[in-house]
Each structure stands twice: as structure tokens, then as C-alpha cells.
Coordinates of C-alpha atoms in Angstrom, one line a residue:
Chain W
M1 CA 69.4 -29.0 -30.5
A2 CA 70.5 -26.1 -28.1
F3 CA 67.9 -25.3 -25.8
P4 CA 67.9 -26.4 -22.2
S5 CA 64.6 -26.9 -21.2
E6 CA 65.0 -27.7 -17.6
D7 CA 61.7 -29.4 -17.2
F8 CA 61.6 -31.3 -20.6
S9 CA 62.2 -34.5 -18.6
A10 CA 59.1 -34.0 -16.9
L11 CA 57.3 -34.8 -19.9
Y12 CA 59.5 -37.3 -21.7
G13 CA 60.5 -39.5 -18.6
S14 CA 64.2 -39.7 -18.0
L15 CA 65.9 -37.6 -20.5
P16 CA 69.1 -35.9 -19.9
T17 CA 68.5 -32.1 -20.2
L18 CA 71.9 -30.9 -21.5
R19 CA 73.2 -29.1 -24.4
E20 CA 75.8 -30.5 -27.2
G21 CA 79.3 -30.1 -25.5
T22 CA 78.1 -31.2 -22.0
P23 CA 79.0 -34.8 -21.2
L24 CA 76.1 -37.1 -20.0
S25 CA 75.6 -37.7 -16.4
D26 CA 75.9 -41.2 -15.3
E27 CA 72.5 -41.5 -14.1
T28 CA 71.4 -44.3 -16.4
E29 CA 72.4 -47.4 -14.7
N30 CA 71.0 -49.6 -17.7
T31 CA 73.4 -48.8 -20.7
S32 CA 71.9 -51.4 -22.8
I33 CA 69.0 -51.3 -25.4
E34 CA 67.7 -54.8 -24.2
P35 CA 64.0 -54.3 -23.7
T36 CA 62.1 -55.2 -20.8
F37 CA 58.9 -56.7 -22.1
S38 CA 56.8 -57.3 -19.1
P39 CA 52.8 -57.7 -19.1
D40 CA 52.4 -54.0 -18.0
A41 CA 54.4 -52.4 -20.6
G42 CA 51.2 -51.0 -21.5
D43 CA 51.2 -49.0 -17.9
A44 CA 54.9 -48.0 -18.6
L45 CA 53.6 -46.7 -22.2
A46 CA 51.0 -44.4 -20.3
K47 CA 53.6 -43.2 -17.9
T48 CA 55.9 -42.2 -20.5
A49 CA 53.6 -39.5 -21.7
L50 CA 52.5 -41.2 -24.7
V51 CA 49.2 -40.6 -23.5
V52 CA 47.4 -37.4 -24.4
P53 CA 46.3 -36.0 -21.1
E54 CA 42.4 -35.1 -21.1
A55 CA 41.4 -31.9 -22.3
D56 CA 40.8 -30.5 -19.0
S57 CA 43.7 -31.9 -17.2
P58 CA 45.4 -29.4 -15.1
R59 CA 48.7 -29.7 -16.9
R60 CA 47.2 -28.8 -20.1
A61 CA 44.9 -25.9 -18.6
A62 CA 47.7 -24.4 -16.6
L63 CA 49.8 -23.4 -19.6
P64 CA 48.9 -19.9 -21.1
A65 CA 50.4 -19.4 -24.4
K66 CA 52.2 -15.9 -23.2
G67 CA 54.0 -17.8 -20.4
I68 CA 55.4 -20.4 -22.9
V69 CA 56.6 -17.9 -24.9
L70 CA 58.3 -15.9 -22.4
H71 CA 59.9 -19.1 -20.9
A72 CA 60.9 -20.2 -24.4
L73 CA 62.4 -16.7 -25.0
R74 CA 64.4 -17.0 -21.9
D75 CA 65.6 -20.7 -22.8
G76 CA 66.6 -19.8 -26.2
F77 CA 68.5 -16.8 -25.3
A78 CA 70.4 -18.9 -22.6
A79 CA 70.9 -21.6 -25.2
F80 CA 72.2 -18.7 -27.7
L81 CA 75.0 -17.8 -25.1
D82 CA 76.0 -20.9 -24.7
L83 CA 76.4 -21.1 -28.6
A84 CA 78.1 -17.7 -28.4
K85 CA 80.8 -19.1 -26.2
I86 CA 81.7 -21.5 -28.8
I87 CA 81.3 -19.6 -31.9
I88 CA 83.1 -16.4 -30.7
P89 CA 86.5 -17.8 -29.9
V90 CA 86.4 -20.3 -32.9
Y91 CA 85.4 -17.3 -35.1
F92 CA 88.4 -15.2 -34.1
A93 CA 90.8 -18.0 -33.8
V94 CA 90.2 -18.9 -37.5
A95 CA 90.1 -15.2 -38.6
L96 CA 93.4 -14.9 -36.9
L97 CA 94.7 -17.8 -38.6
N98 CA 93.4 -16.7 -41.8
Y99 CA 95.0 -13.3 -41.4
S100 CA 98.2 -14.6 -40.5
G101 CA 98.6 -17.0 -43.6
L102 CA 98.4 -20.1 -41.8
I103 CA 95.2 -21.0 -43.4
A104 CA 96.3 -20.4 -46.8
L105 CA 99.4 -22.6 -46.1
L106 CA 97.5 -25.4 -44.7
A107 CA 95.2 -25.0 -47.9
E108 CA 98.0 -25.2 -50.3
W109 CA 99.1 -28.4 -48.4
L110 CA 95.8 -29.9 -48.4
R111 CA 94.5 -29.1 -51.6
P112 CA 95.0 -32.4 -53.5
A113 CA 93.1 -34.0 -50.6
M114 CA 90.3 -31.6 -50.9
R115 CA 90.0 -31.6 -54.6
L116 CA 88.7 -35.3 -54.2
F117 CA 85.8 -33.7 -52.6
G118 CA 85.6 -30.8 -55.0
L119 CA 86.3 -28.4 -52.2
P120 CA 88.8 -25.7 -51.6
G121 CA 91.8 -26.3 -49.4
E122 CA 90.5 -24.1 -46.5
A123 CA 87.4 -26.3 -46.3
A124 CA 89.6 -28.9 -44.3
I125 CA 89.9 -26.6 -41.3
V126 CA 85.9 -26.3 -41.3
L127 CA 85.8 -30.1 -41.7
L128 CA 88.1 -30.9 -38.9
T129 CA 86.7 -28.5 -36.6
G130 CA 83.2 -30.1 -37.4
W131 CA 84.3 -33.3 -36.9
F132 CA 86.0 -33.0 -33.6
M133 CA 84.2 -29.9 -32.1
T134 CA 80.7 -29.1 -32.4
L135 CA 78.6 -28.1 -35.6
Y136 CA 78.4 -24.6 -34.2
A137 CA 82.0 -24.3 -33.9
A138 CA 82.3 -25.4 -37.5
L139 CA 79.6 -22.7 -38.3
G140 CA 82.0 -20.0 -36.9
A141 CA 85.1 -21.4 -38.5
L142 CA 83.0 -21.3 -42.0
R143 CA 81.6 -17.9 -41.8
A144 CA 85.3 -16.5 -40.7
L145 CA 86.6 -17.9 -44.2
D146 CA 85.3 -16.5 -47.6
L147 CA 84.1 -19.7 -49.3
P148 CA 81.8 -19.8 -52.1
S149 CA 78.2 -20.9 -51.6
S150 CA 78.7 -24.3 -53.5
A151 CA 81.6 -24.9 -51.0
I152 CA 79.3 -23.9 -48.0
T153 CA 76.7 -26.3 -48.9
A154 CA 79.0 -29.0 -49.5
I155 CA 80.9 -28.8 -46.3
A156 CA 77.6 -28.3 -44.3
F157 CA 76.2 -31.5 -46.3
M158 CA 79.2 -33.6 -45.2
L159 CA 79.3 -32.4 -41.6
L160 CA 75.4 -32.6 -41.0
F161 CA 75.8 -36.4 -41.5
C162 CA 78.9 -36.4 -39.3
H163 CA 79.9 -33.8 -36.6
A164 CA 80.9 -33.8 -33.0
L165 CA 82.2 -37.4 -33.3
P166 CA 83.8 -38.0 -29.8
L167 CA 80.6 -36.6 -28.3
E168 CA 78.4 -38.6 -30.4
W169 CA 80.5 -41.7 -29.8
A170 CA 80.1 -41.2 -26.1
I171 CA 76.3 -40.8 -26.5
L172 CA 76.0 -44.0 -28.5
K173 CA 77.9 -45.8 -26.1
K174 CA 75.7 -44.7 -23.2
M175 CA 72.9 -46.1 -25.5
G176 CA 74.2 -49.3 -25.7
A177 CA 74.8 -49.1 -29.4
R178 CA 78.2 -50.3 -31.1
A179 CA 79.6 -46.9 -31.0
T180 CA 82.8 -47.3 -32.6
R181 CA 81.2 -49.0 -35.6
V182 CA 78.5 -46.4 -36.0
T183 CA 80.7 -43.8 -35.7
L184 CA 83.1 -45.0 -38.3
M185 CA 80.3 -45.8 -40.6
R186 CA 79.1 -42.2 -40.4
F187 CA 82.5 -40.8 -40.9
A188 CA 82.7 -43.3 -44.2
I189 CA 79.5 -41.8 -45.3
S190 CA 80.5 -38.3 -44.7
I191 CA 83.8 -38.5 -46.8
S192 CA 82.0 -41.0 -49.4
P193 CA 81.3 -39.7 -53.0
A194 CA 77.8 -39.4 -52.1
E195 CA 78.5 -36.6 -49.9
S196 CA 80.4 -34.7 -52.5
M197 CA 77.5 -34.3 -54.7
P198 CA 76.6 -31.0 -53.9
S199 CA 80.2 -29.5 -54.7
F200 CA 80.3 -31.4 -58.1
T201 CA 76.9 -30.6 -59.3
A202 CA 76.3 -27.2 -61.0
A203 CA 77.1 -24.5 -58.5
R204 CA 74.2 -22.9 -57.2
Chain A
M1 CA 89.9 -6.1 -36.9
A2 CA 86.7 -4.2 -37.0
K3 CA 85.5 -6.1 -39.9
T4 CA 86.4 -9.3 -38.2
V5 CA 84.3 -8.2 -35.2
L6 CA 81.2 -7.2 -37.4
G7 CA 81.4 -10.5 -39.2
C8 CA 81.3 -12.3 -36.0
A9 CA 78.5 -10.1 -34.7
K10 CA 76.4 -10.7 -37.9
L11 CA 76.8 -14.5 -37.4
L12 CA 75.4 -14.2 -34.0
G13 CA 72.7 -12.2 -34.9
L14 CA 71.5 -14.9 -37.6
V15 CA 72.2 -17.6 -35.0
L16 CA 70.0 -15.8 -32.3
A17 CA 67.4 -15.1 -35.1
I18 CA 67.1 -18.9 -35.7
I19 CA 67.4 -20.2 -32.4
V20 CA 65.0 -18.2 -30.6
P21 CA 62.0 -18.9 -32.9
I22 CA 62.6 -22.6 -33.1
T23 CA 62.9 -22.6 -29.4
I24 CA 59.6 -20.9 -29.0
A25 CA 58.0 -23.6 -31.6
S26 CA 59.5 -26.2 -29.7
E27 CA 58.3 -25.3 -26.2
L28 CA 54.9 -24.7 -27.6
V29 CA 54.7 -28.2 -29.2
R30 CA 56.2 -29.7 -25.7
A31 CA 53.7 -27.6 -23.7
R32 CA 50.8 -28.6 -25.7
D33 CA 51.6 -32.0 -25.9
L34 CA 51.2 -31.8 -29.7
L35 CA 54.2 -34.4 -30.2
P36 CA 52.3 -37.7 -28.8
R37 CA 49.0 -36.6 -30.8
A38 CA 51.1 -36.3 -33.9
A39 CA 53.0 -39.4 -33.2
R40 CA 49.8 -41.3 -33.0
R41 CA 48.3 -39.8 -36.1
I42 CA 51.6 -40.3 -38.2
S43 CA 52.0 -43.8 -37.1
S44 CA 48.2 -44.8 -38.0
S45 CA 48.4 -43.0 -41.4
M46 CA 51.7 -44.8 -42.2
G47 CA 50.7 -48.1 -40.9
R48 CA 53.0 -50.9 -41.6
L49 CA 55.2 -48.7 -43.7
G50 CA 56.9 -47.0 -40.9
P51 CA 58.2 -47.1 -37.4
G52 CA 55.7 -48.2 -34.7
E53 CA 54.1 -45.7 -32.7
G54 CA 56.4 -46.4 -29.6
A55 CA 59.7 -45.6 -31.9
L56 CA 57.8 -42.8 -33.7
A57 CA 57.9 -40.4 -30.7
P58 CA 61.8 -40.6 -30.4
L59 CA 62.1 -40.2 -34.0
L60 CA 60.2 -37.1 -34.0
I61 CA 62.1 -36.0 -31.0
G62 CA 65.4 -36.4 -32.7
L63 CA 64.4 -34.9 -35.9
L64 CA 63.0 -31.9 -34.3
F65 CA 65.2 -31.4 -31.4
G66 CA 68.5 -33.1 -31.8
I67 CA 70.2 -36.5 -31.2
V68 CA 70.8 -36.0 -27.4
Y69 CA 67.0 -35.7 -26.8
G70 CA 66.2 -38.3 -29.6
G71 CA 68.7 -40.7 -28.1
G72 CA 67.5 -40.0 -24.4
A73 CA 64.0 -40.5 -25.2
M74 CA 64.8 -43.6 -27.0
I75 CA 66.6 -45.0 -23.9
A76 CA 63.8 -44.1 -21.7
L77 CA 60.9 -45.6 -23.8
T78 CA 63.2 -48.7 -24.7
R79 CA 63.8 -49.5 -21.1
A80 CA 59.9 -48.9 -20.3
G81 CA 59.5 -51.6 -23.1
A82 CA 57.5 -49.4 -25.5
V83 CA 60.1 -50.0 -28.2
K84 CA 61.3 -53.0 -30.0
P85 CA 65.0 -53.3 -30.1
E86 CA 65.1 -53.8 -33.8
E87 CA 63.1 -50.7 -34.3
A88 CA 65.3 -48.8 -32.0
R89 CA 68.3 -49.7 -34.0
T90 CA 66.6 -48.6 -37.2
V91 CA 65.4 -45.3 -35.8
G92 CA 68.9 -44.7 -34.0
T93 CA 70.7 -45.3 -37.4
F94 CA 68.4 -43.0 -39.2
L95 CA 68.7 -40.4 -36.4
G96 CA 72.6 -40.6 -36.2
L97 CA 72.3 -39.7 -40.0
C98 CA 69.7 -37.1 -39.9
H99 CA 68.8 -35.2 -36.7
S100 CA 67.7 -32.0 -36.0
I101 CA 66.1 -31.3 -39.6
F102 CA 65.4 -27.6 -38.9
E103 CA 67.7 -25.9 -36.5
D104 CA 71.2 -27.0 -37.6
P105 CA 70.5 -27.0 -41.6
L106 CA 68.8 -23.6 -41.2
L107 CA 72.0 -22.0 -39.6
F108 CA 73.9 -23.1 -42.7
V109 CA 71.4 -22.0 -45.1
A110 CA 71.4 -18.6 -43.5
I111 CA 75.1 -18.4 -44.2
G112 CA 74.8 -19.3 -47.8
G113 CA 74.1 -23.0 -48.1
N114 CA 71.4 -24.4 -50.3
W115 CA 68.5 -25.4 -48.5
L116 CA 67.5 -28.2 -50.9
W117 CA 70.4 -30.0 -50.4
L118 CA 70.9 -29.5 -46.7
M119 CA 67.1 -30.3 -45.7
V120 CA 65.7 -32.4 -48.2
I121 CA 68.2 -34.3 -50.1
R122 CA 70.2 -35.0 -46.6
F123 CA 66.5 -36.3 -45.2
L124 CA 66.1 -38.3 -48.4
L125 CA 69.6 -39.8 -48.4
A126 CA 69.5 -40.8 -44.8
L127 CA 66.2 -42.6 -45.6
V128 CA 67.9 -44.8 -48.5
L129 CA 71.0 -45.5 -46.4
T130 CA 69.3 -46.5 -43.1
P131 CA 68.4 -50.1 -44.3
F132 CA 71.7 -50.9 -45.5
L133 CA 73.6 -49.3 -42.6
R134 CA 71.1 -50.8 -40.0
R135 CA 72.7 -54.2 -40.5
L136 CA 76.2 -52.9 -39.9
S137 CA 75.0 -51.5 -36.5

């Protein structure tokens, strides 16, 4: 989820256009998920672009494929630059820590805990990066270390269920969900035995 | 040091090679309004088994584009009354466990992960866990 299509909201209603790592703006005045069942919910449905425009509507006709691709290239590259701003510092920081031996120290210290997951000690720093920073930071940290493919799969498996916890906590809160409970639940799943399956099954 | 720079550059190359095609595909989907049509077709073929048409659109958005866009769509549509609250809760729980099923896992597969685990099994596990966890949230 890393592309900033600025006119995304034109099609999908009041959708915030932002990338992971940017705080949500405060424009939603209704922060609960209480529905507003009104007689003209059908009209609202039509307005929120769940209705397919007619084949000859101007919106559809005015979008040549080449223009879209160029626009997407620009968006994609902009998103890539944003990601690079996260990945590069984390990568170099972890590489530096690795080189200086601090990672090895940490790994020794955390090896008993990591063994519960069937992971090497260095995995702890990748997990922490994924939990408290974004998934892409964890990607950078993971690549900066030299872990076997089974460990990569296991770490990624855990992180995909549960990453960027502070940010997603804030998003859930905005959505009106019980943010703390959901976040704790995701974290519990992430470190549950189900998540360690990849590392305990045969190394692929 | 040079090895670190090279390693980082290779990682960035992988990220670029994955992000750009996915961005192009998603912009095409968005521009051609494929998502509402797909939502309609999927919900009608799933019948009572799956989420209703209203909740299916944010679900697809969250699966394809990530939790931020999916959550935003969910808020917008719930406010408009197109999504029932219990449906919103179910879909929201599922998305929390499993969003962005192409972009994020592909990045990890590119650096050595196993796609079966990261894309297929994760999706299935989220499906299995959602009914239980829905009650908690």
C-alpha cells in the first residue's frame, strides 16, 4: 500500500490519500462505525461509486490506457522514493550495528526467546523494527542481515499479521474500532504458535 | 562498505520492480472502474456465503491496496449506510490480519521468502481466525 494516487478519493468517497507512516488527517468528524440507515441509503450507495458508470460516460471514455500508465509510473516512482527514505537509513543502521558486533550481542542475549519461535537471535531486531516501524523498514533490516530463507519466511509471516502497530492502532481508533483490544489480539496472534509454523516445518 | 551499498541498491531495485507494476495495475483497475463490477460479480456468486455487496468493496480495496485505503473506504461506506456494522466489524478484523496480499508479501518473497506461506497460507489462516476473533473486537 504505497502509492499516493491523489484523486483516488474522487472515485471512492472521502478516502484519505496518504501512505503508511503519515498520520491521518482530522477531517472525519464521525469517528464511530455507527451506521446511518436512512431511507435513501440507496442514493448514498449510488454516490459512493459502487454504481458502474455507463459505457459512454465521459469519465470512462476520457481515460486512455497510456495516460493511466504514465500517471501510474509517476505515482509509483513517487511512492518508491518515499519507501526508499525509510529503507535506506534502516538498512545502513542495521548493517552498521551488524558490523560493529552489536547485533551479535543482542542475538546471543535474545536467543532463548527467539528459539521459541524457531528463529535465530538476530530476528528479534527485525521483528521489533516491523512491530514499531513500518513493514518496509523491517524489509530493509531483514535484508541487511544474512538469514536463511526459512527464517525470512517465518519472520515475514509473523510480521504480515502484525506490523506498524502504533500507526495501525491510530487508524483503528479513527475507524471507531476498539483499537487497543484489536492491536493486542493481532500481536498475540503474531507470536502465537500458529505463526511459528513456517520455521518449524521443514526448511524450504 | 561497498558491499553494503550494493546490497541496499539491490534491495531498492527489487522494491522498485515490484511497486511500479502493482501501481500500474491498480491505477488501471481504479480508472476502469473494475472494482465495483468485480465486487458485484463476486458477491452475487458467493451469495449468502460471503460479505454483502457493500462490505465487499472495502474488503477488495483492503486486500489489494492496504489497510489505510480499505479502512478509509469502510468508514466512508459505513457512514453512507451501505455497510452493516457487524459486516464492517468482520471485514475489518479480516483486513487487520490480512491486507495488501500482493504488494507486501511479494516484497518478502523477492528477498527469499516462501510465497506459499506468505500469500496463500496467510490468507487461509486469516479466514479461519476471523470468526473467532470477531467476537473479541
